[in-house]
Short mmCIF file of C-alpha atoms in Angstrom, two decimals:
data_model
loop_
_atom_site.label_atom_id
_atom_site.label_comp_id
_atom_site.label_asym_id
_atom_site.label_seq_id
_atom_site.Cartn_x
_atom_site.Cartn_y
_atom_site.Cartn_z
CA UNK A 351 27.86 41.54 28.39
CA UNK A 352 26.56 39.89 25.19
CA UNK A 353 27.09 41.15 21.93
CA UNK A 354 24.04 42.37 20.01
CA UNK A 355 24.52 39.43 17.78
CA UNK A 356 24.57 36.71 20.54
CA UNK A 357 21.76 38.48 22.02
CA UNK A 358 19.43 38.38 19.08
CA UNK A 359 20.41 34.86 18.95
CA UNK A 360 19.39 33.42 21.53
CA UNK A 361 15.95 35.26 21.23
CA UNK A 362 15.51 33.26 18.34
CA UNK A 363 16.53 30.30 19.93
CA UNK A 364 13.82 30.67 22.70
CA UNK A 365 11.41 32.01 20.30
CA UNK A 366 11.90 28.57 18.14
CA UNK A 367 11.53 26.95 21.28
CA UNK A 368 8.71 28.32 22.54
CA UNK A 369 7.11 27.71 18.98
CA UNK A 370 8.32 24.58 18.95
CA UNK A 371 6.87 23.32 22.07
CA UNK A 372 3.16 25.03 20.85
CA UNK A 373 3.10 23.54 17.60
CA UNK A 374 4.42 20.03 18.89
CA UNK A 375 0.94 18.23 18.23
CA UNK A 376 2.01 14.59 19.79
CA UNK A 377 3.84 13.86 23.43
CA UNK A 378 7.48 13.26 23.45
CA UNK A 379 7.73 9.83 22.88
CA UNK A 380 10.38 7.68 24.24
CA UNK A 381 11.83 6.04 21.46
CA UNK A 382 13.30 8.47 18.91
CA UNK A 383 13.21 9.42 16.06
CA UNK A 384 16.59 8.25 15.91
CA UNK A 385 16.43 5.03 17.80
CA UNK A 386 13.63 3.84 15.27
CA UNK A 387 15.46 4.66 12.26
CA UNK A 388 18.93 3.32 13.63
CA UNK A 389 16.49 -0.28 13.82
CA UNK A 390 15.51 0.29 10.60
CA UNK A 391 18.65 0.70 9.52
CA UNK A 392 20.27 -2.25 10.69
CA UNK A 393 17.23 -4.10 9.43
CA UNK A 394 17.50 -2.90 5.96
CA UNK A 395 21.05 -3.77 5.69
CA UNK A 396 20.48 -7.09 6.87
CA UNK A 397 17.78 -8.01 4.37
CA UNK A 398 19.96 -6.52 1.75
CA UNK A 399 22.67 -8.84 3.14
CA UNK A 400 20.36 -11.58 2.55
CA UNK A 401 19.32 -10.43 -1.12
CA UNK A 402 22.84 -9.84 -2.00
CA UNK A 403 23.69 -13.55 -0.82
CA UNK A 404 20.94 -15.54 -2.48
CA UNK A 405 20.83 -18.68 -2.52
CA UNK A 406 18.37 -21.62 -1.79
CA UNK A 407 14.70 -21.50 -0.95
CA UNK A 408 14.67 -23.07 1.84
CA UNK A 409 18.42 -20.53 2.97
CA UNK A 410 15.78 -17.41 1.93
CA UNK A 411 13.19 -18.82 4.77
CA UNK A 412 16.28 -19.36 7.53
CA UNK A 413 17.24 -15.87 6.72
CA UNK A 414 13.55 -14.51 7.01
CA UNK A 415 12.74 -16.05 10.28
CA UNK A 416 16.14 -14.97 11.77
CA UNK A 417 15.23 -11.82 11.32
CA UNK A 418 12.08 -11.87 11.75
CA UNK A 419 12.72 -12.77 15.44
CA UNK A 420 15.04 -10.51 16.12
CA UNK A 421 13.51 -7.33 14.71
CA UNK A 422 9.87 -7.86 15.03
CA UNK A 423 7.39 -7.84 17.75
CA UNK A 424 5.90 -11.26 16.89
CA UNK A 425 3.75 -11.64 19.95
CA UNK A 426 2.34 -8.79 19.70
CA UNK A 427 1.44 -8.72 16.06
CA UNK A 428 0.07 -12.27 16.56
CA UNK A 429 -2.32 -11.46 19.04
CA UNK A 430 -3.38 -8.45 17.24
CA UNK A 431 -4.15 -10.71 13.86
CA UNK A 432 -6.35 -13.04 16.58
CA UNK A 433 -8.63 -9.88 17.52
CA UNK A 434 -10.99 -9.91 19.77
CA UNK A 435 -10.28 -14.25 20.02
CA UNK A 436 -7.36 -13.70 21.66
CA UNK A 437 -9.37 -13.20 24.91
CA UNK A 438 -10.82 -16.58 25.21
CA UNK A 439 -7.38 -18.43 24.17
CA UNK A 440 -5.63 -19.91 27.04
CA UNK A 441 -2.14 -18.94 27.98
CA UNK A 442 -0.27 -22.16 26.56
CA UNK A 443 -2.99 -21.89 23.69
CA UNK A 444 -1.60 -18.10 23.28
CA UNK A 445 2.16 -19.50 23.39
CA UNK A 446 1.39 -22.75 20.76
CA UNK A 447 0.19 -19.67 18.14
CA UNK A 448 2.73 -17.36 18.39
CA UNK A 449 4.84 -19.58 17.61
CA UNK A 450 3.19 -21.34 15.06
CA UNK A 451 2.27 -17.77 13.33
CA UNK A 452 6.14 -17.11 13.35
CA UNK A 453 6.59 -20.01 11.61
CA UNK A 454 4.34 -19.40 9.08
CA UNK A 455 5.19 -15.72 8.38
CA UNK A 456 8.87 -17.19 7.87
CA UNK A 457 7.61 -19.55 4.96
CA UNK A 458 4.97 -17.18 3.33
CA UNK A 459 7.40 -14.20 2.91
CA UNK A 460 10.90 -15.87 3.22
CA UNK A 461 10.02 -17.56 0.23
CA UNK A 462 8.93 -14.86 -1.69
CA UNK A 463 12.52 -13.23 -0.83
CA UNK A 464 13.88 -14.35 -4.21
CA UNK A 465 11.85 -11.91 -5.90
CA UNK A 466 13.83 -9.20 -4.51
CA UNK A 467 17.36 -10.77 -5.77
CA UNK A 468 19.36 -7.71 -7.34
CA UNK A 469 17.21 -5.16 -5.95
CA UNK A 470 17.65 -2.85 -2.52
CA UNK A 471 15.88 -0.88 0.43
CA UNK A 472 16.76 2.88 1.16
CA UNK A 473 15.78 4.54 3.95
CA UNK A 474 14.47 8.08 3.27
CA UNK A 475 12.88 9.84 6.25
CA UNK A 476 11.38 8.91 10.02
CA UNK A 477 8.48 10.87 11.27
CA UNK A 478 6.17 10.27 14.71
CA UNK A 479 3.23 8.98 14.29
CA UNK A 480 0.44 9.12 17.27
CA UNK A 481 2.28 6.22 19.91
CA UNK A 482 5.29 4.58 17.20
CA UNK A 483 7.64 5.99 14.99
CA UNK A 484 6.61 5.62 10.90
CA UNK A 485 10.38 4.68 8.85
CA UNK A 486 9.88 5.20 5.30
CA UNK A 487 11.88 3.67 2.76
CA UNK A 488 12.15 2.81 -1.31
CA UNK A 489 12.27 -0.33 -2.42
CA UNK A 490 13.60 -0.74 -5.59
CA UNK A 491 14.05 -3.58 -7.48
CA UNK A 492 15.17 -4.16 -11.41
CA UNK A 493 12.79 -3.09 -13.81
CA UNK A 494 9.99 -1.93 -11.51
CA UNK A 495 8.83 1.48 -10.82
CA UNK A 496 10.65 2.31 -7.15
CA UNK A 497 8.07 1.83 -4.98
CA UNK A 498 6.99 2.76 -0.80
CA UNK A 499 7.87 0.82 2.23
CA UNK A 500 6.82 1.76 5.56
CA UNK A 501 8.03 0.73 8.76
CA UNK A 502 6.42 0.98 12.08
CA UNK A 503 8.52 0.93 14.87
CA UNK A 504 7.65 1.13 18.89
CA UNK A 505 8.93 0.87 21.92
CA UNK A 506 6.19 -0.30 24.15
CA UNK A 507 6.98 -4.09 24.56
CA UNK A 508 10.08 -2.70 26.01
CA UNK A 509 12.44 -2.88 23.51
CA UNK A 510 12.34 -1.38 19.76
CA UNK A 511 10.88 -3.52 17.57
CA UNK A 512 8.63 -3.61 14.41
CA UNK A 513 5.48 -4.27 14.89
CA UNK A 514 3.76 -3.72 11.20
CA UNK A 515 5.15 -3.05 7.51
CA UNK A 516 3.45 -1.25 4.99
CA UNK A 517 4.03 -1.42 1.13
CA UNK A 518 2.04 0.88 -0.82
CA UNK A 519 -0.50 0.94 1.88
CA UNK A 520 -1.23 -2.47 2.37
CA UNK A 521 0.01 -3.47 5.76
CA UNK A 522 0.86 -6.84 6.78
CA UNK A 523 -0.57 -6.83 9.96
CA UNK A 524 -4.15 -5.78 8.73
CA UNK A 525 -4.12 -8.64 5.80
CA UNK A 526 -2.88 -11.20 8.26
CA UNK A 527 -5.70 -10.13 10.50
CA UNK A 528 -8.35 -10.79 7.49
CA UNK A 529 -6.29 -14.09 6.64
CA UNK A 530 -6.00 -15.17 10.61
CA UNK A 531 -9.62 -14.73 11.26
CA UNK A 532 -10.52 -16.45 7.86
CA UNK A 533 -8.86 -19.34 9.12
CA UNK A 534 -10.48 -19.48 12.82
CA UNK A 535 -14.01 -19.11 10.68
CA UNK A 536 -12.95 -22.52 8.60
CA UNK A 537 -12.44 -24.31 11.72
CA UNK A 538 -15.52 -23.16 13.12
CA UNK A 539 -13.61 -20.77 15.77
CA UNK A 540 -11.56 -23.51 17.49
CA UNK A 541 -8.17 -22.21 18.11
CA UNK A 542 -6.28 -25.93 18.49
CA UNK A 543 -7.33 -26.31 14.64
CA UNK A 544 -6.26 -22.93 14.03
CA UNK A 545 -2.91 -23.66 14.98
CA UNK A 546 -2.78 -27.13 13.42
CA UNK A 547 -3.37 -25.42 10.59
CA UNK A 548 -1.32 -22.67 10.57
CA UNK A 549 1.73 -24.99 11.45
CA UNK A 550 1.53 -26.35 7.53
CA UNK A 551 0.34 -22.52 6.40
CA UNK A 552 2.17 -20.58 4.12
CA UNK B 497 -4.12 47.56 16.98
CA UNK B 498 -4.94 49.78 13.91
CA UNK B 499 -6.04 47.48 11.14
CA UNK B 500 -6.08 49.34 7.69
CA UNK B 501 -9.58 48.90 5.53
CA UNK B 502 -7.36 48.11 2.54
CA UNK B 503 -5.46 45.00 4.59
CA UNK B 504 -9.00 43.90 5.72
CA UNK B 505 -10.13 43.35 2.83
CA UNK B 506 -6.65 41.82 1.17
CA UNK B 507 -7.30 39.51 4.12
CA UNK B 508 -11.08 39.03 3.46
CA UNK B 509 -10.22 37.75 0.23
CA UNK B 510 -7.59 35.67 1.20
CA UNK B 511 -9.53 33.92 3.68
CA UNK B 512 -12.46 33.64 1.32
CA UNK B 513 -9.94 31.92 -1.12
CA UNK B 514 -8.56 29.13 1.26
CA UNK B 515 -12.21 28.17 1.79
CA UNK B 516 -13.37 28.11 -2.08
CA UNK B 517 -10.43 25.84 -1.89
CA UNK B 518 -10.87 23.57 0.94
CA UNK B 519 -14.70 23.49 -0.24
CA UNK B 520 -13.11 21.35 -3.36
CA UNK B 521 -10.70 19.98 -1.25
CA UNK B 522 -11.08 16.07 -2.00
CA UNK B 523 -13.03 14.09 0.14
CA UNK B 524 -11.05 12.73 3.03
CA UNK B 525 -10.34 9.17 2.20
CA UNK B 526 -12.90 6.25 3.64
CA UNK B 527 -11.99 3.95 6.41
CA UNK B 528 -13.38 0.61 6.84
CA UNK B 529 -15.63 -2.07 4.23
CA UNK B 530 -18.85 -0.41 2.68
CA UNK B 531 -20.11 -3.91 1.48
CA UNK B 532 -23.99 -4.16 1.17
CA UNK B 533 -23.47 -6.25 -2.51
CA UNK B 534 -21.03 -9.04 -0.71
CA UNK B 535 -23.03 -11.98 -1.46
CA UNK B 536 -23.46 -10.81 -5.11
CA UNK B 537 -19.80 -9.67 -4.98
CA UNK B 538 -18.79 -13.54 -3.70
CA UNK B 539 -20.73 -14.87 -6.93
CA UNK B 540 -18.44 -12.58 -9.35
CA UNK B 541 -15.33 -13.72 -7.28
CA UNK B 542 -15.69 -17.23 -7.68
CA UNK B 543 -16.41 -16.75 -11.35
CA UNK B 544 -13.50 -14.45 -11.57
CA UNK B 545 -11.79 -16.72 -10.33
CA UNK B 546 -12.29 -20.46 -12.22
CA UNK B 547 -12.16 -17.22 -15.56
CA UNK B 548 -8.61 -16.88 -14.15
CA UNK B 549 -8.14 -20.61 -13.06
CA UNK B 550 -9.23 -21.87 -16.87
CA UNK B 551 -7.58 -18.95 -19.42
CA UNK B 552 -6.19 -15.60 -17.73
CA UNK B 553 -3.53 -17.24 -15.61
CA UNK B 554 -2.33 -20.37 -18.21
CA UNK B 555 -2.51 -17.37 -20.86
CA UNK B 556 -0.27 -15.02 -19.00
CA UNK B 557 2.41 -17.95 -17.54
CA UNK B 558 2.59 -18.37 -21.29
CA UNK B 559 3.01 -14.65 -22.55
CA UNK B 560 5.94 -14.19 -18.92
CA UNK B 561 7.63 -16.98 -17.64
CA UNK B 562 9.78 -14.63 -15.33
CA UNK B 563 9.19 -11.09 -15.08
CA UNK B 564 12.11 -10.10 -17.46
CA UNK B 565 10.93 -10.76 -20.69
CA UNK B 566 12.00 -8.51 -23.44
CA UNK B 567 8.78 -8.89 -25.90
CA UNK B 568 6.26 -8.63 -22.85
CA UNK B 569 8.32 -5.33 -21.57
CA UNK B 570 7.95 -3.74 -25.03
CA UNK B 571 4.06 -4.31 -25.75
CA UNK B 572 3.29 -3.32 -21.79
CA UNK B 573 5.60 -0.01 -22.84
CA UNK B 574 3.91 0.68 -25.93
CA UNK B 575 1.19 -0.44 -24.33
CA UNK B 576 1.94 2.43 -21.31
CA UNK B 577 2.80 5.11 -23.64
CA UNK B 578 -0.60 5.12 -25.86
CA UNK B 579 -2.69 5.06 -22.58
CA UNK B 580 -0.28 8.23 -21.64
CA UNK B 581 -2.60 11.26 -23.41
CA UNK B 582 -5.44 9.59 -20.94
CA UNK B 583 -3.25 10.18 -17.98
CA UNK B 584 -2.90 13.92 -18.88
CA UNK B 585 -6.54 14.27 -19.21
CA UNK B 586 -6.95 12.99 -15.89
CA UNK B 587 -4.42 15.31 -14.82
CA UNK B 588 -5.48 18.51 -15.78
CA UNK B 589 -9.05 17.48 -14.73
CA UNK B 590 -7.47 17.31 -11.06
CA UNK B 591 -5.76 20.88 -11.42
CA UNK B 592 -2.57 18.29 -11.03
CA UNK B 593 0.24 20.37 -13.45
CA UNK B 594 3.05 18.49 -12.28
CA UNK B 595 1.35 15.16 -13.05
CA UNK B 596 0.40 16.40 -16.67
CA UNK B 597 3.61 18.24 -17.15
CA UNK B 598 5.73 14.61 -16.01
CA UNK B 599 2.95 12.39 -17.90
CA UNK B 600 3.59 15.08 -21.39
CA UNK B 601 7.26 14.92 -21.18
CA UNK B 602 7.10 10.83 -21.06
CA UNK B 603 4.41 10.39 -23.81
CA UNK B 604 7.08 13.14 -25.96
CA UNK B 605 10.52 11.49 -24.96
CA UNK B 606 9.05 7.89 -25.50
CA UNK B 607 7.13 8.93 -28.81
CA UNK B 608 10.69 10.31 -30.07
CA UNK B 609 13.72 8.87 -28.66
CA UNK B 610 11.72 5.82 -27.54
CA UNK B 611 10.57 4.50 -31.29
CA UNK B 612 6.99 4.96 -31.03
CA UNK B 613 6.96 3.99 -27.18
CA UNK B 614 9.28 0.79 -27.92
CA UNK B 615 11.37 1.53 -25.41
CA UNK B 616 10.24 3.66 -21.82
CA UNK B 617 13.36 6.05 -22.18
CA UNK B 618 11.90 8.08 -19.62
CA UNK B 619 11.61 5.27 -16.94
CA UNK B 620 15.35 5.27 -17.88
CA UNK B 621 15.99 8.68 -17.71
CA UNK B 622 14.18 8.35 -14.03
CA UNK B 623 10.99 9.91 -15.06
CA UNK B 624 8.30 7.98 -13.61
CA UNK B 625 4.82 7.75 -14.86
CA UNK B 626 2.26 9.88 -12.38
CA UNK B 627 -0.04 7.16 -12.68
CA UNK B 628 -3.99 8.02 -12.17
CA UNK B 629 -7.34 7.79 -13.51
CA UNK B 630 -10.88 9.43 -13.77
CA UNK B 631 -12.03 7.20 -10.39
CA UNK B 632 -9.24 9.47 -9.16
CA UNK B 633 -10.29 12.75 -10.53
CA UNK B 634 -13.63 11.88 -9.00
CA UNK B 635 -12.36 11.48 -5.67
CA UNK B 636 -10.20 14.87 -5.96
CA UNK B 637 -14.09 16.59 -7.30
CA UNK B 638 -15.23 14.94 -4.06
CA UNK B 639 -16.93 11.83 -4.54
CA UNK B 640 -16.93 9.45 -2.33
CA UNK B 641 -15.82 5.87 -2.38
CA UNK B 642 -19.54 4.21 -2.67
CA UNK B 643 -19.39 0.56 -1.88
CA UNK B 644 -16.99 -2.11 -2.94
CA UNK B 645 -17.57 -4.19 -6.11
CA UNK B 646 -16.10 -7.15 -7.63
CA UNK B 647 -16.31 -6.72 -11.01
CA UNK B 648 -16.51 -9.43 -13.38
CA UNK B 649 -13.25 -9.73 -15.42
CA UNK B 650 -11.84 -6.90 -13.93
CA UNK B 651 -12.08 -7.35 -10.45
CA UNK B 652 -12.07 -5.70 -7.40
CA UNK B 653 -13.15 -1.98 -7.21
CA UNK B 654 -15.43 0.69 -5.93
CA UNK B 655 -18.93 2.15 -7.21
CA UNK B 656 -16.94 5.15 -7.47
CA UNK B 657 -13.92 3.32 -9.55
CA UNK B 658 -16.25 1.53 -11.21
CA UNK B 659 -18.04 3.93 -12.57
CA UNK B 660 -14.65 5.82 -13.49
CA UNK B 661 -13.49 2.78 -15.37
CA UNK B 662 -15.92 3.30 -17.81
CA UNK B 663 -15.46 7.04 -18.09
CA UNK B 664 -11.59 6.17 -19.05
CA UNK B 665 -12.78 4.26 -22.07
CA UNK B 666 -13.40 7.61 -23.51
CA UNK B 667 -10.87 10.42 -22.05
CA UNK B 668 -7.57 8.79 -24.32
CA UNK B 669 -7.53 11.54 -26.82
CA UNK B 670 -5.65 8.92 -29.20
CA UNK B 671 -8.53 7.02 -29.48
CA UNK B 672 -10.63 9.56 -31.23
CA UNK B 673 -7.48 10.77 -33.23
CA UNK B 674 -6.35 7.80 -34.71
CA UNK B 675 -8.12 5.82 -37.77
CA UNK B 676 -8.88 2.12 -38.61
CA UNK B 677 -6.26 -0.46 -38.07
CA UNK B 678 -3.72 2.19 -35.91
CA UNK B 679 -6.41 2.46 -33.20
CA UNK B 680 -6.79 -1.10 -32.48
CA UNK B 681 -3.10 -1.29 -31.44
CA UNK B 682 -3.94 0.24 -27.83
CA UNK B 683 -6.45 -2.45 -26.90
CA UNK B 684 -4.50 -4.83 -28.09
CA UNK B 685 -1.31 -3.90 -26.40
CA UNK B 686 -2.46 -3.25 -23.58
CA UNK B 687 -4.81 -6.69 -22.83
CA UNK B 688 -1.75 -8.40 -23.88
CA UNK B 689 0.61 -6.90 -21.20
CA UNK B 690 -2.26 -6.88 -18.84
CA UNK B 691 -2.25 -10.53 -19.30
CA UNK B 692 1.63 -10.66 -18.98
CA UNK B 693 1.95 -9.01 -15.83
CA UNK B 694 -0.77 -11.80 -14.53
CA UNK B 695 2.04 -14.15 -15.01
CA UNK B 696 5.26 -11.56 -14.12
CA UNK B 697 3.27 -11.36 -10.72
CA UNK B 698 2.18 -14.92 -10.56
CA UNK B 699 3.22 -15.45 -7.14
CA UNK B 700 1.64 -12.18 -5.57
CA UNK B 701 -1.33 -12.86 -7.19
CA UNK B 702 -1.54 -16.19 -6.68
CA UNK B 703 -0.98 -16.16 -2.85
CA UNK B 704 -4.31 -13.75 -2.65
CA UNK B 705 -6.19 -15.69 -5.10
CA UNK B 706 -5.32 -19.61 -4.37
CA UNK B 707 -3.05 -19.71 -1.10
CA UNK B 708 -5.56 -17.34 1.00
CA UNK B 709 -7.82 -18.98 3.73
CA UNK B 710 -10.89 -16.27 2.00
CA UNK B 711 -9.74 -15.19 -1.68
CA UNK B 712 -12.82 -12.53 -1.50
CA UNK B 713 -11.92 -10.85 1.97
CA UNK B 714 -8.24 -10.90 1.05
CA UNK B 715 -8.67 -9.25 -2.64
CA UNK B 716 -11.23 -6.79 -0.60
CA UNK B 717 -8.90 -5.60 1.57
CA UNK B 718 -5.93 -5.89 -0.31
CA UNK B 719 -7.55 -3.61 -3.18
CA UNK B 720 -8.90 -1.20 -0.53
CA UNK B 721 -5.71 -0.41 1.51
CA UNK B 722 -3.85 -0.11 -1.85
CA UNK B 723 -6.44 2.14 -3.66
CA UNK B 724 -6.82 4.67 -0.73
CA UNK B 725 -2.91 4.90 -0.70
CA UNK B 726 -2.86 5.63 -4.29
CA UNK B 727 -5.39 8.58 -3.29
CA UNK B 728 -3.54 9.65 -0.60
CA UNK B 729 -5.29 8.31 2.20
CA UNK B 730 -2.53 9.40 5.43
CA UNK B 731 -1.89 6.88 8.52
CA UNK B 732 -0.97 9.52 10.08
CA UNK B 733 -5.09 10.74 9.77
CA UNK B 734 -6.96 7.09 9.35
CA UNK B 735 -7.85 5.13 11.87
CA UNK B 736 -7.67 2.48 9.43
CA UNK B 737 -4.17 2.57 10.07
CA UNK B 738 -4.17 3.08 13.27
CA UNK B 739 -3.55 -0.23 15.44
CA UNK B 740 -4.06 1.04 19.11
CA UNK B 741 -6.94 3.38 18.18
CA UNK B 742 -10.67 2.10 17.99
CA UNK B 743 -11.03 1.24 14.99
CA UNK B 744 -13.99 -0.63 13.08
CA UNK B 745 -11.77 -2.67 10.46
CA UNK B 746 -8.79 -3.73 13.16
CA UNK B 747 -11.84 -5.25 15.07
CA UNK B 748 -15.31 -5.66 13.95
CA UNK B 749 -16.65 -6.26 17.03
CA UNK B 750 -16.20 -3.47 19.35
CA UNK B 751 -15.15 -0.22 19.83
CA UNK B 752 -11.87 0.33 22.53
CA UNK B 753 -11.15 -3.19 22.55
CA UNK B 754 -7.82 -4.06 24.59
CA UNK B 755 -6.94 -6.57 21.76
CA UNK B 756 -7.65 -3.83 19.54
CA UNK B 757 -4.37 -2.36 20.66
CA UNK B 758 -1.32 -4.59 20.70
CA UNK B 759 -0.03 -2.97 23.24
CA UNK B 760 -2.51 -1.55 26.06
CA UNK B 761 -2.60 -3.04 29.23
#
């Protein structure tokens, strides 16, 4: 026999659940809240390994495409800056840019890692957002106002990887996208010149 | 279920609350480029642009080297703390308290312990600056973002932000308080650290402005994304950030394309 105290309990506990379950406005997803902010984690202490270090220029890009490969979901976030493009590229077209757009991600922000020398990332909170999990973090660096990072996380290429960051609201994925397709309209939408050019980019 | 009258009308009046409230709710916040005046807009950029190729960026490389200069960090925080009564206006014109409350007790510690605003003690002391202005108190009143504009000088910006811009050149209480030679000090201060913080953030702004395939689209969107964050514009709600929804700025073209998200089969 339960005690009144265990019984009233466990009310609660189906109550919460059953209020749980109505209010829950998004499917389960399989990747965690957890998972994604575990990634995060080992991301942000990384970087901060690499800001910590210093060191040369050309050391900051090394460091940036490192983990840029490992963390992020660069085929996907390639295609996505092609658009609509991406369709008429061919397969070994599609390969040639991915992995000239890694390349030049690695250079453009690698070498702007030197501005964050002496500062750090904390993580805060992780919430769901429609399909990916949203990490949010702080970045704060010396003499600057502390200010938002955001980083989107999903599991859908199969593993958990980033596929988009987002400081104060400006995501890299969108302004690559309006950079990318400024760059297909200067070479008159031919994709080899594309990547030619993006191979000396950033 | 008995419901008493006096309950149904506690909870008339409740209800008729929320909805005077949501009915001055801000406007959600726009998704997407609004950009009938683009080929005008492209003029102003390019002039913006040799203005900052020829004086604003040689000028402010000059005033900050690196981003830790002493001088420069004093005239952009006296600079800061005179445009501080403005901020409190705006503040209390959005029904924000906490904003004026944390703006007051800045402008009071930085006045005081800070010399005349000298020194941001408050920054110190972990207070930051709740940073707005009357394009934002518009948008809380519920107007919406009109279309983009590149201003000359100033740059990018919004009918809406434009037209608050102006508006701000009158809501510092200072500058109707103070006399003669004392008044001039704001302007002064603050085009001078404005011009600093062009060369503190030399490389950010240069990337946009010289190392971008389209300076114009990448200021555009740049200043869009950032501006609607300021007024609290949600992923979580915008399609704008939205990369597997359908959504007009991830891809111009059509609506529900598979490209459109990165990971749909």
């Amino acid at each position: 026999m339960t005690t009144p105290m265990r019984n009233k309990t466990s009310r609660r506990a189906v109550l919460a659940g059953i209020s749980a379950l109505a209010v829950a406005p998004l499917p389960a997803l399989a990747l965690s809240e957890g998972e994604a902010r575990a990634l995060v984690d080992k991301l942000v202490a990384e970087i901060n390994r690499v800001i910590d270090r210093g060191g040369s220029l050309n050391g900051m890009i090394a460091a940036f495409e490192k983990i840029f490969a490992r963390y992020a979901d660069v085929p996907i976030i390639a295609q996505s800056t092609l658009g609509p493009d991406a369709r008429r590229a061919s397969p070994a077209q599609m390969r040639a840019f991915i992995e000239a757009f890694r390349g030049y991600i690695s250079r453009k922000y690698g070498k702007r890692f030197q501005e964050f020398v002496g500062g750090r990332i904390e993580v805060n909170g992780v919430r769901q957002v429609k399909t990916w999990q949203e990490v949010i973090g702080t970045v704060y660096l010396r003499g600057e106002k502390p200010f938002e990072v955001k980083f989107l996380i999903s599991d859908r290429s199969g593993q958990d990887l980033l596929f988009d960051m987002v400081i104060e609201g400006i995501s890299m994925r969108l302004s690559e996208k309006t950079e990318i397709g400024a760059m297909l309209d200067r070479n008159r939408g031919n994709i080899d010149a594309l990547i030619a050019d993006l191979r000396t980019a950033g | 279920m008995k419901v008493s009258f006096k309950s149904f009308i506690l909870r008339g009046v409740l209800v008729g609350a929320v909805l005077g409230l949501a009915a001055c709710a801000p406007r959600p916040t726009e998704t997407g480029i609004n950009d009938p005046w683009e080929a005008a807009n492209r003029r102003t950029h390019a002039f913006n642009k040799s203005l900052d190729r020829a004086v604003l960026r040689p000028l402010g490389r000059g005033l900050a080297r690196d981003g830790s200069d002493p001088l420069m960090a004093t005239v952009g925080n006296v600079a800061g703390n005179l445009a501080t009564p403005g901020l409190v206006v705006n503040n209390l014109l959005q029904a924000d308290g906490k904003g004026a409350v944390t703006n007051t007790a800045r402008f009071l510690l930085n006045s005081t312990l800070g010399f005349a605003g000298l020194f941001d003690v408050a920054t110190m002391a972990g207070i930051y600056e709740a940073d707005t202005d009357f394009g934002e108190t518009l948008h809380v009143w519920g107007a919406s973002e009109g279309a983009y504009v590149e201003l000359p000088v100033f740059g990018p910006s919004t009918e809406r932000d434009a037209l608050g811009r102006v508006v701000d050149m009158f809501t510092n209480p200072l500058s109707h308080v103070l006399d003669k030679p004392e008044k001039y000090v704001a302007p002064v201060a603050s085009v001078t650290s404005k011009l600093a913080d062009r060369g503190k953030y030399a490389q950010t702004v240069d990337s946009v402005l010289y190392d971008s395939a389209d300076s114009y689209a990448q200021s555009r969107s740049t200043y869009l994304q950032n501006r609607r964050y300021e007024l609290g514009g949600d992923v979580a709600s915008d399609p704008y950030g939205d990369p597997y929804g359908a959504d007009p700025y991830d891809d111009p073209y059509a609506a529900g394309d598979p490209y459109d998200d990165p990971y749909a089969q």
